[in-house]
PDB file of C-alpha atoms in Angstrom:
ATOM      1  CA  MET A   1     123.494  55.801  86.516  1.00 40.00           C
ATOM      2  CA  VAL A   2     119.698  55.336  87.633  1.00 39.00           C
ATOM      3  CA  SER A   3     119.207  56.270  91.349  1.00 38.00           C
ATOM      4  CA  GLN A   4     116.905  54.115  92.818  1.00 39.00           C
ATOM      5  CA  PRO A   5     113.797  55.379  95.049  1.00 40.00           C
ATOM      6  CA  LYS A   6     114.173  55.835  98.594  1.00 43.00           C
ATOM      7  CA  ILE A   7     112.393  53.443 100.593  1.00 44.00           C
ATOM      8  CA  ALA A   8     111.138  53.775 104.110  1.00 46.00           C
ATOM      9  CA  THR A   9     112.738  51.239 106.463  1.00 47.00           C
ATOM     10  CA  GLN A  10     110.401  49.867 109.304  1.00 48.00           C
ATOM     11  CA  HIS A  11     111.104  52.328 111.724  1.00 72.00           C
ATOM     12  CA  GLU A  12     111.046  55.355 109.482  1.00 85.00           C
ATOM     13  CA  ILE A  13     108.089  57.944 109.476  1.00 92.00           C
ATOM     14  CA  ILE A  14     107.010  59.823 106.573  1.00 95.00           C
ATOM     15  CA  TYR A  15     105.928  63.394 106.864  1.00 95.00           C
ATOM     16  CA  PRO A  16     103.903  63.818 103.864  1.00 92.00           C
ATOM     17  CA  ASP A  17     104.236  67.394 102.033  1.00 92.00           C
ATOM     18  CA  SER A  18     100.455  67.094 100.993  1.00 88.00           C
ATOM     19  CA  ASP A  19      97.099  66.626 102.862  1.00 83.00           C
ATOM     20  CA  GLY A  20      95.538  66.107  99.495  1.00 78.00           C
ATOM     21  CA  LYS A  21      93.339  69.425 100.360  1.00 79.00           C
ATOM     22  CA  PRO A  22      92.784  72.373  97.975  1.00 73.00           C
ATOM     23  CA  MET A  23      94.685  75.597  99.293  1.00 69.00           C
ATOM     24  CA  ALA A  24      91.848  77.675  98.327  1.00 72.00           C
ATOM     25  CA  GLU A  25      88.065  77.235  97.737  1.00 75.00           C
ATOM     26  CA  ASN A  26      87.287  80.067  95.191  1.00 87.00           C
ATOM     27  CA  THR A  27      88.965  83.053  94.200  1.00 90.00           C
ATOM     28  CA  ILE A  28      88.133  85.439  96.757  1.00 91.00           C
ATOM     29  CA  GLN A  29      89.848  82.795  99.218  1.00 92.00           C
ATOM     30  CA  PHE A  30      92.792  82.420  97.408  1.00 92.00           C
ATOM     31  CA  ARG A  31      93.262  86.404  96.260  1.00 92.00           C
ATOM     32  CA  TRP A  32      93.039  87.127 100.077  1.00 95.00           C
ATOM     33  CA  ILE A  33      95.542  84.219 100.724  1.00 95.00           C
ATOM     34  CA  MET A  34      97.868  85.296  97.838  1.00 94.00           C
ATOM     35  CA  THR A  35      97.810  89.124  98.988  1.00 95.00           C
ATOM     36  CA  ILE A  36      98.810  88.619 102.517  1.00 96.00           C
ATOM     37  CA  TYR A  37     101.582  86.001 101.931  1.00 96.00           C
ATOM     38  CA  HIS A  38     102.903  88.307  99.107  1.00 94.00           C
ATOM     39  CA  ASN A  39     102.869  91.554 101.350  1.00 95.00           C
ATOM     40  CA  LEU A  40     104.209  89.783 104.330  1.00 97.00           C
ATOM     41  CA  ALA A  41     107.093  88.333 102.068  1.00 96.00           C
ATOM     42  CA  TRP A  42     108.041  91.892 100.881  1.00 94.00           C
ATOM     43  CA  LEU A  43     107.752  93.165 104.191  1.00 96.00           C
ATOM     44  CA  PHE A  44     110.272  90.562 105.678  1.00 97.00           C
ATOM     45  CA  ALA A  45     112.393  90.025 102.183  1.00 95.00           C
ATOM     46  CA  LEU A  46     115.642  91.651 103.490  1.00 96.00           C
ATOM     47  CA  GLN A  47     115.444  89.891 106.938  1.00 97.00           C
ATOM     48  CA  ALA A  48     116.886  86.140 106.670  1.00 96.00           C
ATOM     49  CA  ASP A  49     115.714  85.297 109.821  1.00 97.00           C
ATOM     50  CA  VAL A  50     111.910  85.401 109.021  1.00 98.00           C
ATOM     51  CA  PHE A  51     110.333  82.753 107.116  1.00 98.00           C
ATOM     52  CA  VAL A  52     106.753  83.402 105.433  1.00 98.00           C
ATOM     53  CA  ALA A  53     104.857  80.572 104.003  1.00 97.00           C
ATOM     54  CA  GLY A  54     101.553  79.817 102.833  1.00 95.00           C
ATOM     55  CA  ASP A  55      99.432  76.558 102.831  1.00 94.00           C
ATOM     56  CA  LEU A  56     102.729  74.468 104.407  1.00 96.00           C
ATOM     57  CA  LEU A  57     102.004  71.816 106.403  1.00 97.00           C
ATOM     58  CA  TRP A  58     103.605  72.024 109.889  1.00 98.00           C
ATOM     59  CA  TYR A  59     104.376  69.106 111.879  1.00 98.00           C
ATOM     60  CA  PRO A  60     104.948  70.051 115.654  1.00 98.00           C
ATOM     61  CA  VAL A  61     105.859  66.529 116.924  1.00 97.00           C
ATOM     62  CA  GLU A  62     108.777  64.418 116.197  1.00 96.00           C
ATOM     63  CA  GLY A  63     107.616  60.915 115.335  1.00 96.00           C
ATOM     64  CA  ASP A  64     103.782  62.041 115.070  1.00 96.00           C
ATOM     65  CA  ASN A  65     103.020  62.629 111.267  1.00 95.00           C
ATOM     66  CA  LYS A  66      99.340  62.813 111.894  1.00 96.00           C
ATOM     67  CA  THR A  67      99.197  66.030 114.411  1.00 97.00           C
ATOM     68  CA  ARG A  68      99.825  68.519 111.650  1.00 97.00           C
ATOM     69  CA  GLN A  69      98.127  71.858 110.469  1.00 96.00           C
ATOM     70  CA  ALA A  70      98.524  73.673 107.179  1.00 95.00           C
ATOM     71  CA  PRO A  71      97.788  77.219 108.140  1.00 96.00           C
ATOM     72  CA  ASP A  72      96.651  79.650 104.690  1.00 96.00           C
ATOM     73  CA  ILE A  73      99.877  81.921 105.894  1.00 97.00           C
ATOM     74  CA  MET A  74     102.281  81.416 108.757  1.00 98.00           C
ATOM     75  CA  VAL A  75     105.077  83.783 109.535  1.00 98.00           C
ATOM     76  CA  VAL A  76     108.173  82.416 111.630  1.00 98.00           C
ATOM     77  CA  PHE A  77     110.641  84.723 113.441  1.00 98.00           C
ATOM     78  CA  GLY A  78     114.294  82.847 113.817  1.00 98.00           C
ATOM     79  CA  VAL A  79     114.693  80.682 111.510  1.00 98.00           C
ATOM     80  CA  GLU A  80     116.308  81.003 108.020  1.00 96.00           C
ATOM     81  CA  LYS A  81     114.228  81.503 104.892  1.00 96.00           C
ATOM     82  CA  GLY A  82     113.963  78.562 102.081  1.00 95.00           C
ATOM     83  CA  ASP A  83     112.235  76.088 100.538  1.00 95.00           C
ATOM     84  CA  ARG A  84     110.388  73.429 102.362  1.00 95.00           C
ATOM     85  CA  GLY A  85     108.358  70.501 101.707  1.00 96.00           C
ATOM     86  CA  SER A  86     106.637  70.674 104.967  1.00 97.00           C
ATOM     87  CA  TYR A  87     107.851  72.657 108.456  1.00 98.00           C
ATOM     88  CA  GLN A  88     108.983  69.940 110.665  1.00 98.00           C
ATOM     89  CA  GLN A  89     109.506  72.175 114.106  1.00 98.00           C
ATOM     90  CA  TRP A  90     111.992  70.066 115.364  1.00 98.00           C
ATOM     91  CA  LYS A  91     114.424  70.457 112.353  1.00 97.00           C
ATOM     92  CA  GLU A  92     113.783  74.213 112.811  1.00 98.00           C
ATOM     93  CA  LYS A  93     115.321  74.826 116.113  1.00 97.00           C
ATOM     94  CA  ALA A  94     112.024  73.666 117.794  1.00 97.00           C
ATOM     95  CA  ILE A  95     110.721  77.276 116.967  1.00 98.00           C
ATOM     96  CA  ALA A  96     106.766  77.186 116.284  1.00 98.00           C
ATOM     97  CA  PRO A  97     105.312  79.832 113.918  1.00 98.00           C
ATOM     98  CA  GLN A  98     104.799  82.787 115.815  1.00 98.00           C
ATOM     99  CA  VAL A  99     101.769  84.085 113.548  1.00 98.00           C
ATOM    100  CA  VAL A 100      98.888  82.475 111.672  1.00 98.00           C
ATOM    101  CA  PHE A 101      96.240  83.632 109.144  1.00 98.00           C
ATOM    102  CA  GLU A 102      93.034  81.646 108.387  1.00 96.00           C
ATOM    103  CA  ILE A 103      91.166  83.054 105.721  1.00 95.00           C
ATOM    104  CA  LEU A 104      87.647  81.538 105.656  1.00 92.00           C
ATOM    105  CA  SER A 105      85.715  80.033 102.685  1.00 82.00           C
ATOM    106  CA  PRO A 106      82.053  78.666 102.794  1.00 75.00           C
ATOM    107  CA  GLY A 107      83.584  75.298 103.301  1.00 71.00           C
ATOM    108  CA  ASN A 108      84.775  76.010 106.478  1.00 75.00           C
ATOM    109  CA  ARG A 109      82.819  74.208 109.483  1.00 75.00           C
ATOM    110  CA  PRO A 110      82.608  75.297 113.211  1.00 75.00           C
ATOM    111  CA  GLY A 111      84.207  72.175 114.603  1.00 83.00           C
ATOM    112  CA  GLU A 112      87.177  72.266 112.200  1.00 87.00           C
ATOM    113  CA  LEU A 113      87.558  75.997 113.260  1.00 90.00           C
ATOM    114  CA  THR A 114      87.794  74.785 116.897  1.00 91.00           C
ATOM    115  CA  ARG A 115      90.501  72.132 116.242  1.00 94.00           C
ATOM    116  CA  LYS A 116      92.505  74.644 114.284  1.00 95.00           C
ATOM    117  CA  LEU A 117      92.102  77.331 117.504  1.00 96.00           C
ATOM    118  CA  LEU A 118      93.150  74.364 119.886  1.00 97.00           C
ATOM    119  CA  PHE A 119      95.978  73.282 117.652  1.00 97.00           C
ATOM    120  CA  TYR A 120      97.548  76.825 117.485  1.00 98.00           C
ATOM    121  CA  GLU A 121      96.942  77.584 121.317  1.00 97.00           C
ATOM    122  CA  HIS A 122      98.514  74.040 122.360  1.00 97.00           C
ATOM    123  CA  TYR A 123     101.273  74.167 119.853  1.00 98.00           C
ATOM    124  CA  GLY A 124     102.450  77.807 120.799  1.00 97.00           C
ATOM    125  CA  VAL A 125     101.545  80.324 117.961  1.00 98.00           C
ATOM    126  CA  GLU A 126     101.419  83.880 119.745  1.00 98.00           C
ATOM    127  CA  GLU A 127      98.957  85.620 117.003  1.00 98.00           C
ATOM    128  CA  TYR A 128      96.123  84.298 115.180  1.00 98.00           C
ATOM    129  CA  TYR A 129      94.231  85.869 112.888  1.00 98.00           C
ATOM    130  CA  LEU A 130      90.571  84.614 111.118  1.00 96.00           C
ATOM    131  CA  TYR A 131      89.176  86.338 108.273  1.00 96.00           C
ATOM    132  CA  ASP A 132      85.732  85.693 106.458  1.00 95.00           C
ATOM    133  CA  PRO A 133      85.997  88.005 103.323  1.00 94.00           C
ATOM    134  CA  GLU A 134      82.474  86.739 102.185  1.00 92.00           C
ATOM    135  CA  ASN A 135      80.873  88.374 105.429  1.00 93.00           C
ATOM    136  CA  ASN A 136      83.539  90.523 106.078  1.00 95.00           C
ATOM    137  CA  ASP A 137      84.109  89.397 109.510  1.00 95.00           C
ATOM    138  CA  LEU A 138      87.602  89.798 111.302  1.00 96.00           C
ATOM    139  CA  SER A 139      89.003  88.170 114.500  1.00 96.00           C
ATOM    140  CA  GLY A 140      92.226  87.533 116.196  1.00 97.00           C
ATOM    141  CA  CYS A 141      94.011  86.001 119.233  1.00 98.00           C
ATOM    142  CA  ILE A 142      96.863  87.062 121.063  1.00 98.00           C
ATOM    143  CA  ARG A 143      98.725  84.925 123.206  1.00 98.00           C
ATOM    144  CA  SER A 144      98.230  85.175 127.144  1.00 97.00           C
ATOM    145  CA  GLY A 145     100.314  82.253 129.006  1.00 95.00           C
ATOM    146  CA  ASP A 146      99.107  79.341 127.621  1.00 94.00           C
ATOM    147  CA  ARG A 147      95.969  80.410 125.987  1.00 96.00           C
ATOM    148  CA  LEU A 148      94.991  82.341 123.081  1.00 97.00           C
ATOM    149  CA  ALA A 149      92.732  85.359 124.157  1.00 97.00           C
ATOM    150  CA  MET A 150      90.319  86.934 121.941  1.00 97.00           C
ATOM    151  CA  ILE A 151      91.230  90.547 121.296  1.00 97.00           C
ATOM    152  CA  GLU A 152      88.172  92.613 121.756  1.00 95.00           C
ATOM    153  CA  GLU A 153      88.715  95.463 119.017  1.00 95.00           C
ATOM    154  CA  MET A 154      90.401  94.404 115.890  1.00 96.00           C
ATOM    155  CA  SER A 155      89.624  97.701 113.704  1.00 93.00           C
ATOM    156  CA  GLY A 156      92.975  99.564 113.912  1.00 96.00           C
ATOM    157  CA  TRP A 157      94.885  96.911 116.101  1.00 98.00           C
ATOM    158  CA  VAL A 158      98.471  96.504 115.253  1.00 98.00           C
ATOM    159  CA  SER A 159     100.201  93.050 115.090  1.00 98.00           C
ATOM    160  CA  PRO A 160     103.147  93.354 117.765  1.00 98.00           C
ATOM    161  CA  ARG A 161     105.282  90.708 115.781  1.00 97.00           C
ATOM    162  CA  LEU A 162     104.559  92.047 112.256  1.00 98.00           C
ATOM    163  CA  GLN A 163     103.836  95.544 112.896  1.00 98.00           C
ATOM    164  CA  ILE A 164     101.222  95.567 110.415  1.00 98.00           C
ATOM    165  CA  ARG A 165      97.828  97.622 111.004  1.00 98.00           C
ATOM    166  CA  PHE A 166      94.267  96.068 110.668  1.00 98.00           C
ATOM    167  CA  GLU A 167      91.081  98.527 109.510  1.00 97.00           C
ATOM    168  CA  LEU A 168      87.744  96.820 109.092  1.00 95.00           C
ATOM    169  CA  SER A 169      85.281  99.260 107.382  1.00 94.00           C
ATOM    170  CA  GLU A 170      81.873  98.123 106.488  1.00 93.00           C
ATOM    171  CA  GLU A 171      82.572  96.673 102.910  1.00 93.00           C
ATOM    172  CA  THR A 172      86.381  95.182 103.472  1.00 95.00           C
ATOM    173  CA  LEU A 173      89.621  94.598 105.549  1.00 97.00           C
ATOM    174  CA  THR A 174      92.550  96.706 104.938  1.00 97.00           C
ATOM    175  CA  LEU A 175      96.330  95.965 106.291  1.00 97.00           C
ATOM    176  CA  TYR A 176      98.788  98.846 106.132  1.00 98.00           C
ATOM    177  CA  HIS A 177     102.434  98.178 106.120  1.00 97.00           C
ATOM    178  CA  PRO A 178     104.726  99.564 109.207  1.00 97.00           C
ATOM    179  CA  GLN A 179     105.232 102.446 106.922  1.00 95.00           C
ATOM    180  CA  GLY A 180     101.446 103.094 106.198  1.00 96.00           C
ATOM    181  CA  GLN A 181     101.082 101.988 102.866  1.00 95.00           C
ATOM    182  CA  PRO A 182      98.021  99.247 102.102  1.00 95.00           C
ATOM    183  CA  PHE A 183      98.775  96.343 101.316  1.00 95.00           C
ATOM    184  CA  SER A 184      98.371  95.730  97.435  1.00 91.00           C
ATOM    185  CA  SER A 185      97.522  92.262  95.184  1.00 81.00           C
ATOM    186  CA  PRO A 186     100.253  90.718  93.408  1.00 75.00           C
ATOM    187  CA  LEU A 187      98.246  92.003  90.201  1.00 76.00           C
ATOM    188  CA  GLU A 188      98.360  95.572  91.948  1.00 75.00           C
ATOM    189  CA  ILE A 189     101.997  95.534  92.749  1.00 71.00           C
ATOM    190  CA  GLU A 190     102.568  94.615  88.672  1.00 68.00           C
ATOM    191  CA  GLN A 191     100.642  97.345  87.502  1.00 69.00           C
ATOM    192  CA  GLN A 192     102.323  99.775  89.854  1.00 69.00           C
ATOM    193  CA  LEU A 193     105.878  98.504  88.816  1.00 66.00           C
ATOM    194  CA  GLN A 194     104.718  98.794  84.990  1.00 71.00           C
ATOM    195  CA  GLN A 195     103.920 102.387  85.733  1.00 69.00           C
ATOM    196  CA  GLU A 196     107.022 102.996  87.097  1.00 71.00           C
ATOM    197  CA  ARG A 197     108.703 101.249  84.207  1.00 72.00           C
ATOM    198  CA  SER A 198     106.925 103.474  81.891  1.00 70.00           C
ATOM    199  CA  ARG A 199     107.745 106.616  83.490  1.00 74.00           C
ATOM    200  CA  ALA A 200     111.500 105.936  83.968  1.00 74.00           C
ATOM    201  CA  GLU A 201     111.511 104.818  80.169  1.00 76.00           C
ATOM    202  CA  GLN A 202     109.911 108.320  79.333  1.00 75.00           C
ATOM    203  CA  GLU A 203     112.517 110.036  81.477  1.00 78.00           C
ATOM    204  CA  ARG A 204     115.407 108.354  79.741  1.00 79.00           C
ATOM    205  CA  SER A 205     113.832 109.194  76.394  1.00 77.00           C
ATOM    206  CA  ARG A 206     113.626 113.262  77.429  1.00 79.00           C
ATOM    207  CA  ALA A 207     117.218 112.384  78.831  1.00 77.00           C
ATOM    208  CA  GLU A 208     118.707 110.922  75.671  1.00 80.00           C
ATOM    209  CA  GLN A 209     116.522 113.744  73.663  1.00 81.00           C
ATOM    210  CA  LEU A 210     117.788 116.578  75.589  1.00 80.00           C
ATOM    211  CA  THR A 211     121.239 114.949  75.597  1.00 81.00           C
ATOM    212  CA  ALA A 212     120.979 114.994  71.418  1.00 80.00           C
ATOM    213  CA  GLU A 213     119.855 118.456  71.500  1.00 78.00           C
ATOM    214  CA  LEU A 214     122.848 119.981  73.433  1.00 80.00           C
ATOM    215  CA  GLU A 215     125.315 117.788  71.256  1.00 83.00           C
ATOM    216  CA  GLU A 216     123.602 119.462  68.004  1.00 81.00           C
ATOM    217  CA  GLU A 217     124.291 122.628  69.669  1.00 81.00           C
ATOM    218  CA  ARG A 218     127.771 122.164  70.194  1.00 84.00           C
ATOM    219  CA  ARG A 219     128.257 120.802  66.614  1.00 84.00           C
ATOM    220  CA  LYS A 220     126.619 123.984  65.235  1.00 82.00           C
ATOM    221  CA  ALA A 221     128.633 126.209  67.706  1.00 80.00           C
ATOM    222  CA  LYS A 222     132.049 124.271  66.755  1.00 82.00           C
ATOM    223  CA  ARG A 223     130.926 124.987  62.999  1.00 82.00           C
ATOM    224  CA  LEU A 224     130.200 128.596  63.593  1.00 77.00           C
ATOM    225  CA  GLU A 225     133.873 128.837  65.606  1.00 79.00           C
ATOM    226  CA  MET A 226     135.488 127.379  62.456  1.00 82.00           C
ATOM    227  CA  LEU A 227     133.721 129.661  59.621  1.00 80.00           C
ATOM    228  CA  LEU A 228     134.475 132.458  61.765  1.00 77.00           C
ATOM    229  CA  ARG A 229     138.200 131.705  61.799  1.00 79.00           C
ATOM    230  CA  GLU A 230     138.164 130.849  58.177  1.00 78.00           C
ATOM    231  CA  ALA A 231     136.792 135.099  57.621  1.00 77.00           C
ATOM    232  CA  GLY A 232     139.863 135.898  59.714  1.00 75.00           C
ATOM    233  CA  ILE A 233     137.149 136.629  62.668  1.00 74.00           C
ATOM    234  CA  ASP A 234     138.442 136.253  66.437  1.00 66.00           C
ATOM    235  CA  GLY A 235     135.356 134.747  67.799  1.00 57.00           C
ATOM    236  CA  ASP A 236     136.513 135.553  71.706  1.00 59.00           C
ATOM    237  CA  ARG A 237     136.348 139.157  70.565  1.00 56.00           C
ATOM    238  CA  LEU A 238     132.839 139.515  69.538  1.00 53.00           C
TER     239      LEU A 238
END
């Protein structure tokens, strides 16, 4: 049986899953988005009620499919993990994303950044972080009442929600997990896993070799014991 496509009724509002814009405009922006997303996903992997998403359209108002924003990365505490086509806030216990990251590209315009800031401020974001990797410029905002206030010093700042630390050197931004290890790119993580697998394989091979050597020594001991018995010699008295 062939299912028929769903046809929107006159009063049904469609909330598109895509705004037609690319997630990233260059490789640097894409790499930063992926690094932050994956590290935060790993950080909260064991917490069922923390949702981490990248480039997902967020609709804060039911019935309004024009008011929306797609943060590069957003973190929502208090809702379950799972796949979504978009984040429709009224279906998510009315919880707004508490933490949002934006990674700048050369195509970003001041007016666009201002609109994003006002959107996040109006719809309840608690922490907003903005990083420009091309110019190594980091800024952040923290909620104060009904506004997002600028964080005066970002280097050394620890996110109240995420407990990650921001360190800005002259060359680049480094983010640190709560346990102190720096964020790694997915490629670096894969390389580390491969190294761990290689070390584990070497340890397994050494253990197998040692087991084989011990088994050979047991066989020799049994053979010697048998020869001694055949010669009428009590091995226990030697």
